[in-house]
Amino acid sequence: MGIIEVTNIKVYAYHGCLNEETIIGSDYLVNVSVKADLIKAATSDNLKDTVDYVHINHIVKEEMAIAAKLLEHVADRIIQRILLEINIVKEVIVSVSKINPPIGGDVEKVTITLNSKRS
C-alpha cells in the first residue's frame, strides 16, 4: 500500500448555516489523503496505474462549488466521489477547513476530518 496526499487545496466557497456565509462566502483549505496499491505504478511508470492527483483536485473543486450547510456534508461528498471514480483507492481521508470562521472569536480555522474505506 502507498499513500498519496493532496494538501492545502485552496477554494473560495459558500458553505455555512448563516445566511451571510452563503452570500459572502469564505476561504477554505481541503486536504485529501488516499491509500492505494501503488506497486504496479512504481514499476510501470504509467499514470494509468496510480491515483491521478489532478483528478482528486478536480473532484474537490467541483464538490466545494456546491453549497452546503455543513462541512461534514461536503467532505462526505468528496469521499464518495473519489471512491466511485478512482477504483484503485482503498481508503480516503478528507479534511475541510474554514478559514476565519464567523464564531465570534479570533479563530484561525475550523477543520473537520472524515475517512472511509472501500467495502
Short mmCIF file of N, CA and C in Angstrom, two decimals:
data_model
loop_
_atom_site.label_atom_id
_atom_site.label_comp_id
_atom_site.label_asym_id
_atom_site.label_seq_id
_atom_site.Cartn_x
_atom_site.Cartn_y
_atom_site.Cartn_z
N MET A 1 0.84 -1.19 0.00
CA MET A 1 0.00 0.00 0.00
C MET A 1 0.87 1.24 0.00
N GLY A 2 0.35 2.27 -0.61
CA GLY A 2 1.02 3.57 -0.59
C GLY A 2 0.01 4.64 -0.27
N ILE A 3 0.51 5.83 -0.05
CA ILE A 3 -0.34 6.98 0.29
C ILE A 3 -0.02 8.12 -0.66
N ILE A 4 -1.05 8.73 -1.18
CA ILE A 4 -0.92 9.96 -1.97
C ILE A 4 -1.70 11.04 -1.24
N GLU A 5 -1.03 12.17 -1.02
CA GLU A 5 -1.66 13.29 -0.33
C GLU A 5 -1.70 14.50 -1.25
N VAL A 6 -2.86 15.15 -1.29
CA VAL A 6 -3.01 16.42 -1.98
C VAL A 6 -3.36 17.41 -0.88
N THR A 7 -2.45 18.34 -0.59
CA THR A 7 -2.61 19.18 0.59
C THR A 7 -2.86 20.65 0.26
N ASN A 8 -3.66 21.24 1.13
CA ASN A 8 -3.98 22.67 1.08
C ASN A 8 -4.51 23.14 -0.27
N ILE A 9 -5.52 22.42 -0.76
CA ILE A 9 -6.23 22.87 -1.96
C ILE A 9 -7.04 24.09 -1.54
N LYS A 10 -6.74 25.25 -2.11
CA LYS A 10 -7.40 26.50 -1.74
C LYS A 10 -8.63 26.71 -2.60
N VAL A 11 -9.76 26.96 -1.93
CA VAL A 11 -11.04 27.14 -2.61
C VAL A 11 -11.82 28.26 -1.93
N TYR A 12 -12.51 29.04 -2.71
CA TYR A 12 -13.46 30.02 -2.18
C TYR A 12 -14.84 29.43 -2.40
N ALA A 13 -15.63 29.31 -1.32
CA ALA A 13 -16.93 28.64 -1.43
C ALA A 13 -17.94 29.28 -0.49
N TYR A 14 -19.16 28.77 -0.55
CA TYR A 14 -20.30 29.39 0.13
C TYR A 14 -21.01 28.41 1.05
N HIS A 15 -20.27 27.83 1.99
CA HIS A 15 -20.83 26.86 2.92
C HIS A 15 -21.13 27.54 4.26
N GLY A 16 -22.16 27.05 4.93
CA GLY A 16 -22.45 27.53 6.27
C GLY A 16 -23.94 27.57 6.57
N CYS A 17 -24.24 27.68 7.85
CA CYS A 17 -25.63 27.74 8.31
C CYS A 17 -26.17 29.17 8.36
N LEU A 18 -25.27 30.14 8.39
CA LEU A 18 -25.70 31.54 8.43
C LEU A 18 -25.93 32.08 7.02
N ASN A 19 -26.96 32.90 6.85
CA ASN A 19 -27.24 33.48 5.53
C ASN A 19 -26.04 34.23 4.97
N GLU A 20 -25.33 34.95 5.85
CA GLU A 20 -24.18 35.73 5.40
C GLU A 20 -23.12 34.83 4.75
N GLU A 21 -22.94 33.64 5.30
CA GLU A 21 -21.93 32.73 4.78
C GLU A 21 -22.26 32.28 3.36
N THR A 22 -23.54 32.10 3.08
CA THR A 22 -23.94 31.64 1.76
C THR A 22 -23.96 32.78 0.74
N ILE A 23 -23.92 34.02 1.22
CA ILE A 23 -23.91 35.18 0.32
C ILE A 23 -22.49 35.69 0.11
N ILE A 24 -21.75 35.85 1.22
CA ILE A 24 -20.41 36.43 1.16
C ILE A 24 -19.36 35.39 0.78
N GLY A 25 -19.50 34.18 1.30
CA GLY A 25 -18.52 33.13 1.05
C GLY A 25 -17.32 33.24 1.96
N SER A 26 -16.40 32.30 1.80
CA SER A 26 -15.23 32.24 2.67
C SER A 26 -14.13 31.43 1.99
N ASP A 27 -12.94 31.56 2.53
CA ASP A 27 -11.81 30.76 2.06
C ASP A 27 -11.78 29.42 2.79
N TYR A 28 -11.41 28.38 2.05
CA TYR A 28 -11.33 27.02 2.59
C TYR A 28 -10.03 26.38 2.16
N LEU A 29 -9.57 25.45 2.97
CA LEU A 29 -8.46 24.57 2.61
C LEU A 29 -8.95 23.13 2.71
N VAL A 30 -8.64 22.34 1.70
CA VAL A 30 -9.04 20.94 1.69
C VAL A 30 -7.78 20.08 1.55
N ASN A 31 -7.71 19.05 2.38
CA ASN A 31 -6.62 18.08 2.32
C ASN A 31 -7.20 16.71 2.06
N VAL A 32 -6.59 15.99 1.12
CA VAL A 32 -7.05 14.65 0.77
C VAL A 32 -5.87 13.69 0.85
N SER A 33 -6.10 12.58 1.52
CA SER A 33 -5.10 11.52 1.59
C SER A 33 -5.78 10.22 1.15
N VAL A 34 -5.16 9.54 0.20
CA VAL A 34 -5.73 8.27 -0.26
C VAL A 34 -4.70 7.16 -0.13
N LYS A 35 -5.20 5.99 0.23
CA LYS A 35 -4.35 4.80 0.29
C LYS A 35 -4.73 3.91 -0.89
N ALA A 36 -3.69 3.40 -1.55
CA ALA A 36 -3.90 2.55 -2.72
C ALA A 36 -2.68 1.66 -2.92
N ASP A 37 -2.87 0.60 -3.68
CA ASP A 37 -1.75 -0.26 -4.04
C ASP A 37 -0.98 0.43 -5.17
N LEU A 38 0.19 0.93 -4.86
CA LEU A 38 0.98 1.70 -5.83
C LEU A 38 2.17 0.92 -6.39
N ILE A 39 2.25 -0.37 -6.10
CA ILE A 39 3.38 -1.19 -6.55
C ILE A 39 3.47 -1.24 -8.07
N LYS A 40 2.33 -1.45 -8.73
CA LYS A 40 2.35 -1.52 -10.20
C LYS A 40 2.84 -0.20 -10.79
N ALA A 41 2.35 0.92 -10.26
CA ALA A 41 2.77 2.23 -10.76
C ALA A 41 4.27 2.45 -10.53
N ALA A 42 4.77 1.96 -9.41
CA ALA A 42 6.19 2.14 -9.09
C ALA A 42 7.09 1.46 -10.12
N THR A 43 6.61 0.36 -10.68
CA THR A 43 7.42 -0.35 -11.67
C THR A 43 7.09 0.04 -13.10
N SER A 44 5.82 0.35 -13.38
CA SER A 44 5.42 0.65 -14.76
C SER A 44 5.73 2.08 -15.19
N ASP A 45 5.77 3.01 -14.23
CA ASP A 45 5.97 4.43 -14.53
C ASP A 45 4.86 4.95 -15.45
N ASN A 46 3.62 4.44 -15.23
CA ASN A 46 2.49 4.79 -16.09
C ASN A 46 1.37 5.39 -15.23
N LEU A 47 0.87 6.54 -15.65
CA LEU A 47 -0.17 7.26 -14.91
C LEU A 47 -1.43 6.42 -14.69
N LYS A 48 -1.77 5.57 -15.63
CA LYS A 48 -2.99 4.76 -15.51
C LYS A 48 -2.92 3.76 -14.35
N ASP A 49 -1.73 3.52 -13.82
CA ASP A 49 -1.55 2.55 -12.74
C ASP A 49 -1.53 3.19 -11.35
N THR A 50 -1.81 4.48 -11.27
CA THR A 50 -1.75 5.16 -9.98
C THR A 50 -2.99 6.02 -9.79
N VAL A 51 -3.00 6.80 -8.74
CA VAL A 51 -4.08 7.75 -8.47
C VAL A 51 -3.65 9.09 -9.05
N ASP A 52 -4.41 9.60 -9.99
CA ASP A 52 -4.11 10.87 -10.63
C ASP A 52 -4.56 12.01 -9.71
N TYR A 53 -3.60 12.73 -9.14
CA TYR A 53 -3.96 13.79 -8.20
C TYR A 53 -4.64 14.96 -8.88
N VAL A 54 -4.51 15.07 -10.20
CA VAL A 54 -5.28 16.08 -10.94
C VAL A 54 -6.77 15.76 -10.84
N HIS A 55 -7.09 14.48 -10.89
CA HIS A 55 -8.48 14.03 -10.76
C HIS A 55 -9.02 14.35 -9.36
N ILE A 56 -8.20 14.11 -8.34
CA ILE A 56 -8.61 14.43 -6.97
C ILE A 56 -8.88 15.93 -6.84
N ASN A 57 -8.00 16.74 -7.34
CA ASN A 57 -8.17 18.20 -7.28
C ASN A 57 -9.46 18.62 -7.99
N HIS A 58 -9.74 18.02 -9.12
CA HIS A 58 -10.96 18.31 -9.88
C HIS A 58 -12.22 17.97 -9.06
N ILE A 59 -12.23 16.81 -8.43
CA ILE A 59 -13.36 16.39 -7.60
C ILE A 59 -13.56 17.38 -6.46
N VAL A 60 -12.48 17.75 -5.79
CA VAL A 60 -12.57 18.69 -4.66
C VAL A 60 -13.18 20.01 -5.13
N LYS A 61 -12.68 20.56 -6.21
CA LYS A 61 -13.17 21.86 -6.69
C LYS A 61 -14.65 21.78 -7.08
N GLU A 62 -15.05 20.70 -7.74
CA GLU A 62 -16.46 20.56 -8.12
C GLU A 62 -17.37 20.44 -6.90
N GLU A 63 -16.99 19.63 -5.94
CA GLU A 63 -17.83 19.42 -4.76
C GLU A 63 -17.85 20.64 -3.85
N MET A 64 -16.75 21.35 -3.75
CA MET A 64 -16.72 22.57 -2.94
C MET A 64 -17.58 23.67 -3.57
N ALA A 65 -17.81 23.61 -4.86
CA ALA A 65 -18.63 24.61 -5.54
C ALA A 65 -20.12 24.44 -5.27
N ILE A 66 -20.51 23.30 -4.70
CA ILE A 66 -21.92 23.05 -4.37
C ILE A 66 -22.13 23.42 -2.90
N ALA A 67 -22.90 24.47 -2.66
CA ALA A 67 -23.10 24.99 -1.31
C ALA A 67 -23.73 23.93 -0.39
N ALA A 68 -23.30 23.94 0.86
CA ALA A 68 -23.84 23.05 1.88
C ALA A 68 -23.83 23.79 3.21
N LYS A 69 -24.68 23.35 4.11
CA LYS A 69 -24.69 23.94 5.45
C LYS A 69 -23.51 23.46 6.28
N LEU A 70 -23.18 22.17 6.14
CA LEU A 70 -22.16 21.57 7.00
C LEU A 70 -20.94 21.10 6.19
N LEU A 71 -19.77 21.33 6.76
CA LEU A 71 -18.54 20.88 6.13
C LEU A 71 -18.48 19.35 6.09
N GLU A 72 -19.10 18.71 7.06
CA GLU A 72 -19.16 17.25 7.07
C GLU A 72 -19.82 16.72 5.80
N HIS A 73 -20.88 17.41 5.36
CA HIS A 73 -21.60 17.01 4.16
C HIS A 73 -20.71 17.12 2.93
N VAL A 74 -19.97 18.21 2.84
CA VAL A 74 -19.08 18.43 1.70
C VAL A 74 -17.96 17.38 1.70
N ALA A 75 -17.35 17.14 2.85
CA ALA A 75 -16.27 16.15 2.95
C ALA A 75 -16.76 14.77 2.54
N ASP A 76 -17.97 14.41 2.96
CA ASP A 76 -18.51 13.09 2.60
C ASP A 76 -18.76 13.00 1.10
N ARG A 77 -19.23 14.06 0.49
CA ARG A 77 -19.43 14.04 -0.97
C ARG A 77 -18.11 13.84 -1.70
N ILE A 78 -17.05 14.50 -1.22
CA ILE A 78 -15.73 14.33 -1.83
C ILE A 78 -15.27 12.89 -1.70
N ILE A 79 -15.43 12.32 -0.51
CA ILE A 79 -15.03 10.92 -0.28
C ILE A 79 -15.78 9.98 -1.21
N GLN A 80 -17.10 10.14 -1.28
CA GLN A 80 -17.91 9.24 -2.10
C GLN A 80 -17.53 9.31 -3.57
N ARG A 81 -17.25 10.51 -4.07
CA ARG A 81 -16.84 10.66 -5.47
C ARG A 81 -15.49 10.01 -5.73
N ILE A 82 -14.55 10.18 -4.82
CA ILE A 82 -13.24 9.57 -5.00
C ILE A 82 -13.37 8.05 -5.05
N LEU A 83 -14.13 7.48 -4.12
CA LEU A 83 -14.32 6.02 -4.10
C LEU A 83 -15.06 5.53 -5.34
N LEU A 84 -15.99 6.33 -5.86
CA LEU A 84 -16.75 5.95 -7.05
C LEU A 84 -15.91 6.05 -8.32
N GLU A 85 -15.11 7.09 -8.43
CA GLU A 85 -14.43 7.39 -9.69
C GLU A 85 -13.00 6.87 -9.79
N ILE A 86 -12.37 6.56 -8.67
CA ILE A 86 -10.97 6.13 -8.71
C ILE A 86 -10.89 4.74 -8.06
N ASN A 87 -11.01 3.72 -8.87
CA ASN A 87 -11.15 2.35 -8.38
C ASN A 87 -9.96 1.83 -7.58
N ILE A 88 -8.78 2.34 -7.83
CA ILE A 88 -7.58 1.86 -7.14
C ILE A 88 -7.55 2.29 -5.67
N VAL A 89 -8.31 3.31 -5.31
CA VAL A 89 -8.30 3.85 -3.94
C VAL A 89 -9.00 2.87 -2.99
N LYS A 90 -8.32 2.57 -1.90
CA LYS A 90 -8.86 1.67 -0.87
C LYS A 90 -9.38 2.43 0.34
N GLU A 91 -8.78 3.59 0.63
CA GLU A 91 -9.19 4.39 1.79
C GLU A 91 -8.97 5.87 1.47
N VAL A 92 -9.87 6.71 2.00
CA VAL A 92 -9.79 8.15 1.77
C VAL A 92 -9.95 8.87 3.10
N ILE A 93 -9.11 9.89 3.30
CA ILE A 93 -9.24 10.80 4.44
C ILE A 93 -9.34 12.20 3.86
N VAL A 94 -10.39 12.93 4.25
CA VAL A 94 -10.60 14.29 3.75
C VAL A 94 -10.77 15.23 4.94
N SER A 95 -10.01 16.33 4.92
CA SER A 95 -10.16 17.40 5.90
C SER A 95 -10.58 18.67 5.16
N VAL A 96 -11.60 19.33 5.69
CA VAL A 96 -12.06 20.60 5.13
C VAL A 96 -11.94 21.64 6.23
N SER A 97 -11.23 22.72 5.95
CA SER A 97 -11.02 23.80 6.93
C SER A 97 -11.65 25.09 6.43
N LYS A 98 -12.44 25.71 7.30
CA LYS A 98 -12.98 27.04 7.02
C LYS A 98 -12.04 28.05 7.66
N ILE A 99 -11.48 28.94 6.84
CA ILE A 99 -10.55 29.95 7.33
C ILE A 99 -11.33 31.12 7.92
N ASN A 100 -10.91 31.60 9.07
CA ASN A 100 -11.58 32.72 9.75
C ASN A 100 -13.09 32.52 9.88
N PRO A 101 -13.52 31.46 10.56
CA PRO A 101 -14.96 31.19 10.68
C PRO A 101 -15.66 32.26 11.52
N PRO A 102 -16.91 32.56 11.20
CA PRO A 102 -17.65 33.59 11.94
C PRO A 102 -18.23 33.04 13.25
N ILE A 103 -17.35 32.82 14.24
CA ILE A 103 -17.82 32.24 15.50
C ILE A 103 -17.61 33.18 16.68
N GLY A 104 -17.43 34.45 16.41
CA GLY A 104 -17.33 35.42 17.50
C GLY A 104 -16.05 35.35 18.29
N GLY A 105 -14.96 35.01 17.65
CA GLY A 105 -13.68 34.96 18.34
C GLY A 105 -12.54 34.99 17.34
N ASP A 106 -11.33 35.08 17.83
CA ASP A 106 -10.16 35.11 16.98
C ASP A 106 -9.71 33.67 16.73
N VAL A 107 -10.28 33.06 15.71
CA VAL A 107 -10.02 31.66 15.40
C VAL A 107 -9.47 31.58 13.97
N GLU A 108 -8.31 30.97 13.82
CA GLU A 108 -7.68 30.86 12.51
C GLU A 108 -8.52 30.03 11.54
N LYS A 109 -8.96 28.86 12.01
CA LYS A 109 -9.74 27.98 11.15
C LYS A 109 -10.44 26.92 11.98
N VAL A 110 -11.47 26.36 11.39
CA VAL A 110 -12.17 25.21 11.95
C VAL A 110 -12.04 24.09 10.93
N THR A 111 -11.66 22.91 11.39
CA THR A 111 -11.42 21.79 10.49
C THR A 111 -12.25 20.59 10.88
N ILE A 112 -12.84 19.95 9.89
CA ILE A 112 -13.49 18.65 10.11
C ILE A 112 -12.73 17.63 9.27
N THR A 113 -12.65 16.41 9.79
CA THR A 113 -11.97 15.33 9.08
C THR A 113 -12.86 14.11 9.09
N LEU A 114 -13.03 13.53 7.90
CA LEU A 114 -13.78 12.28 7.75
C LEU A 114 -12.93 11.28 6.99
N ASN A 115 -13.17 10.00 7.23
CA ASN A 115 -12.48 8.98 6.45
C ASN A 115 -13.42 7.83 6.15
N SER A 116 -13.08 7.11 5.09
CA SER A 116 -13.88 5.96 4.71
C SER A 116 -13.00 4.96 3.96
N LYS A 117 -13.35 3.69 4.11
CA LYS A 117 -12.65 2.61 3.41
C LYS A 117 -13.60 1.98 2.41
N ARG A 118 -13.02 1.51 1.33
CA ARG A 118 -13.81 0.78 0.35
C ARG A 118 -14.27 -0.53 0.98
N SER A 119 -15.56 -0.85 0.80
CA SER A 119 -16.06 -2.08 1.41
C SER A 119 -15.88 -3.28 0.53
#
